[in-house]
Amino acid sequence: MKSIAILGSTGSIGTQTLEVIRDNNQMFSAFMLTAHSNAYLLIQQAIEFVPRYAIICDDTRYQEVKEALAHLPITVMSGHQAIKETVTHPEIDVVLTAMVGFAGLEPTINAIKAGKDIALANKETLVVAGEIITGLAKQHNVKILPVDSEHSAIFQCLAGEDYSKIEKIIITASGGPFRGKTTQYLANVTREQALKHPNWVMGAKITIDSASLMNKGLEVIEAKWLFDLRADQIDVIVHPQSIVHSLVQFQDGSIKAQMGLPDMKLPILYALAYPNRVTTNFIRFDFINYPHLSFEKPDIDTFRNLRLAYEALNQGGNMPCIINAANEVAVAAFLKNEIGFLAMSDIIETCMQKVRLIKEPSLHDYLNTDKETRIFAQNLIQ
Ligand code: NDP
Ligand code: MG
């Protein structure tokens, strides 16, 4: 039995993780659930799964959660500090990080320091501080198991392989709702259009990142750290059907791909059960229903964020942290209809030019860079 802490249990990945736990309750149990402010769903989840801890970040919702769960043996707490401390509990085996954005960084660091394996959905953590995270994981002999579907695909292709024999990896991208569109078209797209992803139902932030291709840029950086690669070993290819989840090309020219219908429950289950494979009744992929799987080059002139992410990766230091913070602010503003779609890339590019580059940042530097960039980006919006 593995005891799982889910950071962000009320989100898209969090709720799908609970479905996986519900379907495999002989193998997994939920030890800790956390939400930002969705008290209602956290309460429902806690009543069903009876975790040892239920934590709500928003202090104003604490009483409501506490009272609703008073009849159960659940410790209810509030605030980020409670999450950072509780992830180190000795009874936790795996911490599944499904919070959005930079907020996932510090709890993940604490969990690694306490020797917990990480099932990592929160890609921003690796984008911001990949070097620190992978260094700590090595030091504490902790596994970072990817939940992101592309990285899970690569991880599965690499099972039993020597990582030093990788020539390159090829990350697939659906292309999002605006695939094939022009810059002129993007200038006028609305929030509602951007939130309609063709193949995946996900939280709002990652859905906008998918529409702007920033998600793919963040995934390139995530892959660099997960698989210890150079930027020139990481290719992106657009594959609108989202069936081939990603590929690895080895030094003998052989390519392995991992395929399946788009369903995040599979990579979640693979990460939680690793190194075992579990029998499921998920709907099977049938080649006959997909006579045409197609592939095309990403348009990095129109979708500038992908190019900016490669630039950030090449510059290194705190630059990926800068683009991440700028992007979080830009996406939040776009979701509030404060800026247009293209302004998101403008904000990121300006932050890359103006916020101070630190070549070898400490954790303290990353925390400062994140703060500084957010203030700078916010000023560009007002
Ligand atoms: P959602 O927005 O659906 O859920 C986010 C979860 O984190 C919710 O439980 C939310 O609580 C909580 N949360 C949000 N902000 C904070 C904060 N500042 N502090 C603490 N908790 C917070 O996101 P997703 O599930 O879509 O994505 C989660 C992560 O997984 C992201 O990093 C994303 O990039 C990654 N990912 C997601 C995929 C997907 O299919 N959705 C695929 C691959 C990666 P509340 O509900 O109370 O707001
Ligand atoms: Mg992905």
PDB file of N, CA and C in Angstrom, residues 52 59 213 215 219 275 291 364:
ATOM      1  N   ARG A  52      -5.483  11.630   6.326  1.00  0.00           N
ATOM      2  CA  ARG A  52      -5.073  12.049   7.664  1.00  0.00           C
ATOM      3  C   ARG A  52      -5.095  13.587   7.764  1.00  0.00           C
ATOM      4  N   ASP A  59      -7.104  31.005   4.302  1.00  0.00           N
ATOM      5  CA  ASP A  59      -7.479  30.997   5.727  1.00  0.00           C
ATOM      6  C   ASP A  59      -8.966  31.257   5.944  1.00  0.00           C
ATOM      7  N   LEU A 213       1.443  27.896 -26.927  1.00  0.00           N
ATOM      8  CA  LEU A 213       2.631  27.010 -27.028  1.00  0.00           C
ATOM      9  C   LEU A 213       3.643  27.227 -25.906  1.00  0.00           C
ATOM     10  N   ASN A 215       3.170  26.138 -23.031  1.00  0.00           N
ATOM     11  CA  ASN A 215       3.209  24.835 -22.361  1.00  0.00           C
ATOM     12  C   ASN A 215       4.321  23.967 -22.955  1.00  0.00           C
ATOM     13  N   GLU A 219       7.657  22.543 -21.228  1.00  0.00           N
ATOM     14  CA  GLU A 219       7.943  21.098 -21.274  1.00  0.00           C
ATOM     15  C   GLU A 219       9.341  20.801 -21.804  1.00  0.00           C
ATOM     16  N   PRO A 275       7.754   0.945 -10.036  1.00  0.00           N
ATOM     17  CA  PRO A 275       8.052   0.455 -11.381  1.00  0.00           C
ATOM     18  C   PRO A 275       7.076  -0.609 -11.910  1.00  0.00           C
ATOM     19  N   PRO A 291      -6.750   6.282 -39.077  1.00  0.00           N
ATOM     20  CA  PRO A 291      -5.934   5.949 -40.252  1.00  0.00           C
ATOM     21  C   PRO A 291      -4.880   7.017 -40.563  1.00  0.00           C
ATOM     22  N   HIS A 364      17.428  31.280  -2.812  1.00  0.00           N
ATOM     23  CA  HIS A 364      17.069  32.637  -2.418  1.00  0.00           C
ATOM     24  C   HIS A 364      16.952  33.543  -3.665  1.00  0.00           C
TER      25      HIS A 364
END
